């Protein structure tokens, strides 16, 4: 309840060639529709907020009673303003998008402007 993980934490993604029927068939058993829906929901939140690695966004989508529940967090860089949003529904993209819209409406645009105004640091290359 106190710490919300980054979106997609724990999700495993495997890429294969689209027309490689043999490999796709061999990997089909790894598909988890619930995990896909949860990850899709979390990614929809990120997309709605325009989030990336520099933006402090947390997202945790889980299924409860045949409904998807998304806990979302957006914080300013100093963590002086932390917005939390909980949205439930059955459409993963709709739930994630609604959470993003709600966060933006409640002050998220100001937070994102602060984050994007900060200079990004590039580590020195060896």
CSV table of N, CA and C in Angstrom, one decimal, residues 4-89:
chain,number,residue,atom,x,y,z
A,4,UNK,N,4.3,1.6,-4.6
A,4,UNK,CA,3.7,1.1,-5.8
A,4,UNK,C,4.8,0.9,-6.8
A,5,UNK,N,4.9,-0.3,-7.4
A,5,UNK,CA,6.0,-0.6,-8.3
A,5,UNK,C,5.9,0.1,-9.6
A,6,UNK,N,7.0,0.1,-10.4
A,6,UNK,CA,6.9,0.6,-11.7
A,6,UNK,C,6.1,-0.3,-12.6
A,7,UNK,N,5.5,0.3,-13.6
A,7,UNK,CA,4.6,-0.5,-14.5
A,7,UNK,C,5.4,-1.7,-15.2
A,8,UNK,N,4.8,-2.8,-15.2
A,8,UNK,CA,5.3,-4.0,-15.9
A,8,UNK,C,6.3,-4.8,-15.1
A,9,UNK,N,6.5,-4.4,-13.8
A,9,UNK,CA,7.4,-5.2,-13.0
A,9,UNK,C,7.0,-6.6,-12.9
A,10,UNK,N,7.9,-7.5,-13.2
A,10,UNK,CA,7.6,-9.0,-13.1
A,10,UNK,C,7.0,-9.6,-14.3
A,11,UNK,N,6.7,-8.8,-15.3
A,11,UNK,CA,6.2,-9.3,-16.6
A,11,UNK,C,7.3,-9.8,-17.5
A,12,UNK,N,7.1,-10.9,-18.1
A,12,UNK,CA,8.1,-11.5,-19.0
A,12,UNK,C,7.6,-11.3,-20.4
A,13,UNK,N,8.5,-10.7,-21.3
A,13,UNK,CA,8.1,-10.6,-22.7
A,13,UNK,C,9.1,-11.4,-23.5
A,14,UNK,N,8.5,-12.1,-24.5
A,14,UNK,CA,9.4,-12.9,-25.4
A,14,UNK,C,9.0,-12.4,-26.8
A,15,UNK,N,10.1,-12.2,-27.6
A,15,UNK,CA,9.9,-11.8,-29.0
A,15,UNK,C,10.2,-12.9,-29.9
A,16,UNK,N,9.4,-13.2,-30.9
A,16,UNK,CA,9.7,-14.2,-31.9
A,16,UNK,C,9.3,-13.6,-33.3
A,17,UNK,N,9.8,-14.2,-34.3
A,17,UNK,CA,9.5,-13.8,-35.7
A,17,UNK,C,8.0,-14.1,-35.9
A,18,UNK,N,7.3,-13.2,-36.5
A,18,UNK,CA,5.8,-13.3,-36.7
A,18,UNK,C,5.4,-14.6,-37.4
A,19,UNK,N,6.2,-14.9,-38.4
A,19,UNK,CA,5.8,-16.1,-39.3
A,19,UNK,C,6.5,-17.4,-38.8
A,20,UNK,N,7.1,-17.4,-37.7
A,20,UNK,CA,7.8,-18.6,-37.2
A,20,UNK,C,6.8,-19.4,-36.4
A,21,UNK,N,5.9,-20.1,-37.1
A,21,UNK,CA,4.8,-20.9,-36.6
A,21,UNK,C,5.3,-21.9,-35.5
A,22,UNK,N,6.4,-22.6,-35.8
A,22,UNK,CA,6.9,-23.6,-34.9
A,22,UNK,C,7.2,-23.0,-33.6
A,23,UNK,N,8.0,-21.9,-33.5
A,23,UNK,CA,8.4,-21.3,-32.3
A,23,UNK,C,7.2,-20.7,-31.6
A,24,UNK,N,6.3,-20.1,-32.3
A,24,UNK,CA,5.1,-19.5,-31.7
A,24,UNK,C,4.3,-20.6,-31.0
A,25,UNK,N,4.1,-21.8,-31.7
A,25,UNK,CA,3.4,-22.9,-31.1
A,25,UNK,C,4.1,-23.4,-29.8
A,26,UNK,N,5.4,-23.5,-29.9
A,26,UNK,CA,6.2,-24.0,-28.7
A,26,UNK,C,6.0,-23.1,-27.5
A,27,UNK,N,5.9,-21.8,-27.8
A,27,UNK,CA,5.8,-20.8,-26.7
A,27,UNK,C,4.4,-20.5,-26.2
A,28,UNK,N,3.4,-21.0,-26.9
A,28,UNK,CA,2.0,-20.6,-26.6
A,28,UNK,C,1.6,-21.0,-25.2
A,29,UNK,N,2.2,-22.0,-24.7
A,29,UNK,CA,1.8,-22.4,-23.3
A,29,UNK,C,2.3,-21.4,-22.2
A,30,UNK,N,3.2,-20.5,-22.6
A,30,UNK,CA,3.7,-19.5,-21.7
A,30,UNK,C,2.7,-18.3,-21.6
A,31,UNK,N,1.8,-18.2,-22.5
A,31,UNK,CA,0.9,-17.0,-22.5
A,31,UNK,C,0.0,-17.1,-21.3
A,32,UNK,N,-0.1,-16.0,-20.6
A,32,UNK,CA,-0.9,-15.8,-19.4
A,32,UNK,C,-1.9,-14.7,-19.7
A,33,UNK,N,-3.1,-14.9,-20.0
A,33,UNK,CA,-4.1,-13.8,-20.4
A,33,UNK,C,-4.3,-12.8,-19.2
A,34,UNK,N,-4.2,-13.3,-18.0
A,34,UNK,CA,-4.4,-12.4,-16.9
A,34,UNK,C,-3.2,-11.4,-16.8
A,35,UNK,N,-2.0,-12.0,-16.9
A,35,UNK,CA,-0.8,-11.2,-16.8
A,35,UNK,C,-0.7,-10.2,-18.0
A,36,UNK,N,-1.2,-10.7,-19.2
A,36,UNK,CA,-1.2,-9.8,-20.3
A,36,UNK,C,-2.1,-8.6,-20.1
A,37,UNK,N,-3.3,-8.9,-19.5
A,37,UNK,CA,-4.3,-7.8,-19.3
A,37,UNK,C,-3.8,-6.8,-18.2
A,38,UNK,N,-3.1,-7.4,-17.2
A,38,UNK,CA,-2.6,-6.5,-16.1
A,38,UNK,C,-1.5,-5.6,-16.7
A,39,UNK,N,-0.6,-6.2,-17.5
A,39,UNK,CA,0.5,-5.4,-18.1
A,39,UNK,C,0.0,-4.4,-19.1
A,40,UNK,N,-1.0,-4.8,-19.9
A,40,UNK,CA,-1.6,-3.9,-20.9
A,40,UNK,C,-2.2,-2.7,-20.2
A,41,UNK,N,-2.9,-2.9,-19.0
A,41,UNK,CA,-3.5,-1.8,-18.2
A,41,UNK,C,-2.4,-0.9,-17.7
A,42,UNK,N,-1.4,-1.4,-17.2
A,42,UNK,CA,-0.3,-0.6,-16.7
A,42,UNK,C,0.4,0.2,-17.8
A,43,UNK,N,0.6,-0.4,-18.9
A,43,UNK,CA,1.1,0.3,-20.1
A,43,UNK,C,0.2,1.4,-20.6
A,44,UNK,N,-1.1,1.2,-20.5
A,44,UNK,CA,-2.0,2.2,-21.0
A,44,UNK,C,-1.9,3.4,-20.1
A,45,UNK,N,-1.7,3.2,-18.8
A,45,UNK,CA,-1.5,4.3,-17.8
A,45,UNK,C,-0.3,5.1,-18.2
A,46,UNK,N,0.8,4.4,-18.5
A,46,UNK,CA,2.1,5.1,-18.9
A,46,UNK,C,1.9,5.9,-20.2
A,47,UNK,N,1.2,5.3,-21.1
A,47,UNK,CA,1.0,5.9,-22.4
A,47,UNK,C,0.1,7.2,-22.2
A,48,UNK,N,-0.9,7.1,-21.3
A,48,UNK,CA,-1.8,8.3,-21.1
A,48,UNK,C,-1.1,9.4,-20.4
A,49,UNK,N,0.0,9.1,-19.6
A,49,UNK,CA,0.7,10.1,-18.9
A,49,UNK,C,2.0,10.5,-19.7
A,50,UNK,N,2.3,9.8,-20.8
A,50,UNK,CA,3.5,10.2,-21.5
A,50,UNK,C,4.7,9.8,-20.7
A,51,UNK,N,4.6,8.8,-19.9
A,51,UNK,CA,5.6,8.4,-19.0
A,51,UNK,C,6.8,7.7,-19.6
A,52,UNK,N,7.9,7.8,-18.9
A,52,UNK,CA,9.1,7.1,-19.3
A,52,UNK,C,10.0,6.8,-18.1
A,53,UNK,N,11.2,6.6,-18.3
A,53,UNK,CA,12.1,6.3,-17.2
A,53,UNK,C,12.3,7.5,-16.2
A,54,UNK,N,12.2,8.7,-16.7
A,54,UNK,CA,12.4,9.9,-15.9
A,54,UNK,C,11.2,10.3,-15.1
A,55,UNK,N,10.1,9.7,-15.3
A,55,UNK,CA,8.9,10.1,-14.6
A,55,UNK,C,8.5,9.2,-13.5
A,56,UNK,N,8.3,9.7,-12.3
A,56,UNK,CA,8.0,8.9,-11.1
A,56,UNK,C,6.6,8.4,-11.1
A,57,UNK,N,6.3,7.3,-11.8
A,57,UNK,CA,5.0,6.7,-11.9
A,57,UNK,C,5.0,5.3,-11.4
A,58,UNK,N,4.0,5.0,-10.6
A,58,UNK,CA,3.9,3.6,-10.1
A,58,UNK,C,2.6,3.0,-10.6
A,59,UNK,N,2.5,1.7,-10.9
A,59,UNK,CA,1.3,1.1,-11.4
A,59,UNK,C,1.3,-0.4,-11.0
A,60,UNK,N,0.1,-0.7,-10.5
A,60,UNK,CA,0.0,-2.1,-10.1
A,60,UNK,C,-1.5,-2.6,-10.4
A,61,UNK,N,-1.6,-3.4,-11.5
A,61,UNK,CA,-2.9,-3.8,-11.9
A,61,UNK,C,-3.1,-5.3,-11.4
A,62,UNK,N,-4.2,-5.6,-10.9
A,62,UNK,CA,-4.5,-7.0,-10.4
A,62,UNK,C,-6.0,-7.3,-10.6
A,63,UNK,N,-6.3,-8.5,-10.8
A,63,UNK,CA,-7.7,-9.0,-10.9
A,63,UNK,C,-8.3,-9.3,-9.6
A,64,UNK,N,-9.5,-8.7,-9.3
A,64,UNK,CA,-10.3,-9.0,-8.1
A,64,UNK,C,-11.7,-9.2,-8.5
A,65,UNK,N,-12.3,-10.3,-8.2
A,65,UNK,CA,-13.7,-10.5,-8.5
A,65,UNK,C,-14.1,-10.3,-9.9
A,66,UNK,N,-13.3,-10.8,-10.8
A,66,UNK,CA,-13.6,-10.6,-12.3
A,66,UNK,C,-13.5,-9.2,-12.8
A,67,UNK,N,-12.8,-8.4,-12.0
A,67,UNK,CA,-12.6,-7.0,-12.4
A,67,UNK,C,-11.1,-6.6,-12.3
A,68,UNK,N,-10.7,-5.8,-13.2
A,68,UNK,CA,-9.3,-5.3,-13.1
A,68,UNK,C,-9.2,-4.1,-12.2
A,69,UNK,N,-8.2,-4.1,-11.3
A,69,UNK,CA,-8.1,-3.0,-10.3
A,69,UNK,C,-6.7,-2.4,-10.5
A,70,UNK,N,-6.6,-1.1,-10.9
A,70,UNK,CA,-5.3,-0.5,-11.1
A,70,UNK,C,-5.1,0.5,-10.0
A,71,UNK,N,-4.0,0.3,-9.3
A,71,UNK,CA,-3.5,1.3,-8.3
A,71,UNK,C,-2.4,2.1,-9.0
A,72,UNK,N,-2.6,3.4,-9.1
A,72,UNK,CA,-1.6,4.2,-9.8
A,72,UNK,C,-1.1,5.3,-8.9
A,73,UNK,N,0.2,5.7,-9.1
A,73,UNK,CA,0.8,6.8,-8.3
A,73,UNK,C,1.6,7.6,-9.3
A,74,UNK,N,1.5,8.9,-9.1
A,74,UNK,CA,2.3,9.9,-9.8
A,74,UNK,C,2.9,10.9,-8.8
A,75,UNK,N,4.2,11.1,-8.8
A,75,UNK,CA,4.8,12.0,-7.8
A,75,UNK,C,5.7,13.0,-8.4
A,76,UNK,N,5.8,14.1,-7.8
A,76,UNK,CA,6.8,15.1,-8.3
A,76,UNK,C,8.2,14.7,-7.9
A,77,UNK,N,9.2,15.2,-8.5
A,77,UNK,CA,10.6,14.8,-8.3
A,77,UNK,C,11.0,14.8,-6.8
A,78,UNK,N,10.5,15.7,-6.0
A,78,UNK,CA,10.9,15.8,-4.6
A,78,UNK,C,9.9,15.0,-3.7
A,79,UNK,N,8.9,14.4,-4.3
A,79,UNK,CA,7.9,13.6,-3.6
A,79,UNK,C,7.2,14.5,-2.6
A,80,UNK,N,7.0,15.8,-2.9
A,80,UNK,CA,6.2,16.6,-2.0
A,80,UNK,C,4.8,16.6,-2.4
A,81,UNK,N,4.5,16.2,-3.6
A,81,UNK,CA,3.1,16.0,-4.1
A,81,UNK,C,3.0,14.6,-4.6
A,82,UNK,N,2.2,13.7,-4.0
A,82,UNK,CA,2.0,12.4,-4.5
A,82,UNK,C,0.6,12.2,-4.8
A,83,UNK,N,0.2,11.9,-6.0
A,83,UNK,CA,-1.2,11.6,-6.4
A,83,UNK,C,-1.4,10.1,-6.5
A,84,UNK,N,-2.5,9.7,-5.9
A,84,UNK,CA,-2.8,8.2,-6.0
A,84,UNK,C,-4.2,8.1,-6.7
A,85,UNK,N,-4.4,7.1,-7.4
A,85,UNK,CA,-5.6,6.9,-8.1
A,85,UNK,C,-5.9,5.4,-8.2
A,86,UNK,N,-7.2,5.0,-7.9
A,86,UNK,CA,-7.6,3.6,-8.1
A,86,UNK,C,-8.8,3.5,-9.0
A,87,UNK,N,-8.6,2.7,-10.0
A,87,UNK,CA,-9.7,2.6,-11.0
A,87,UNK,C,-10.0,1.1,-11.2
A,88,UNK,N,-11.2,0.7,-11.4
A,88,UNK,CA,-11.6,-0.7,-11.6
A,88,UNK,C,-12.4,-0.7,-12.9
A,89,UNK,N,-12.4,-1.9,-13.5
A,89,UNK,CA,-13.2,-2.1,-14.7
A,89,UNK,C,-12.8,-3.4,-15.4
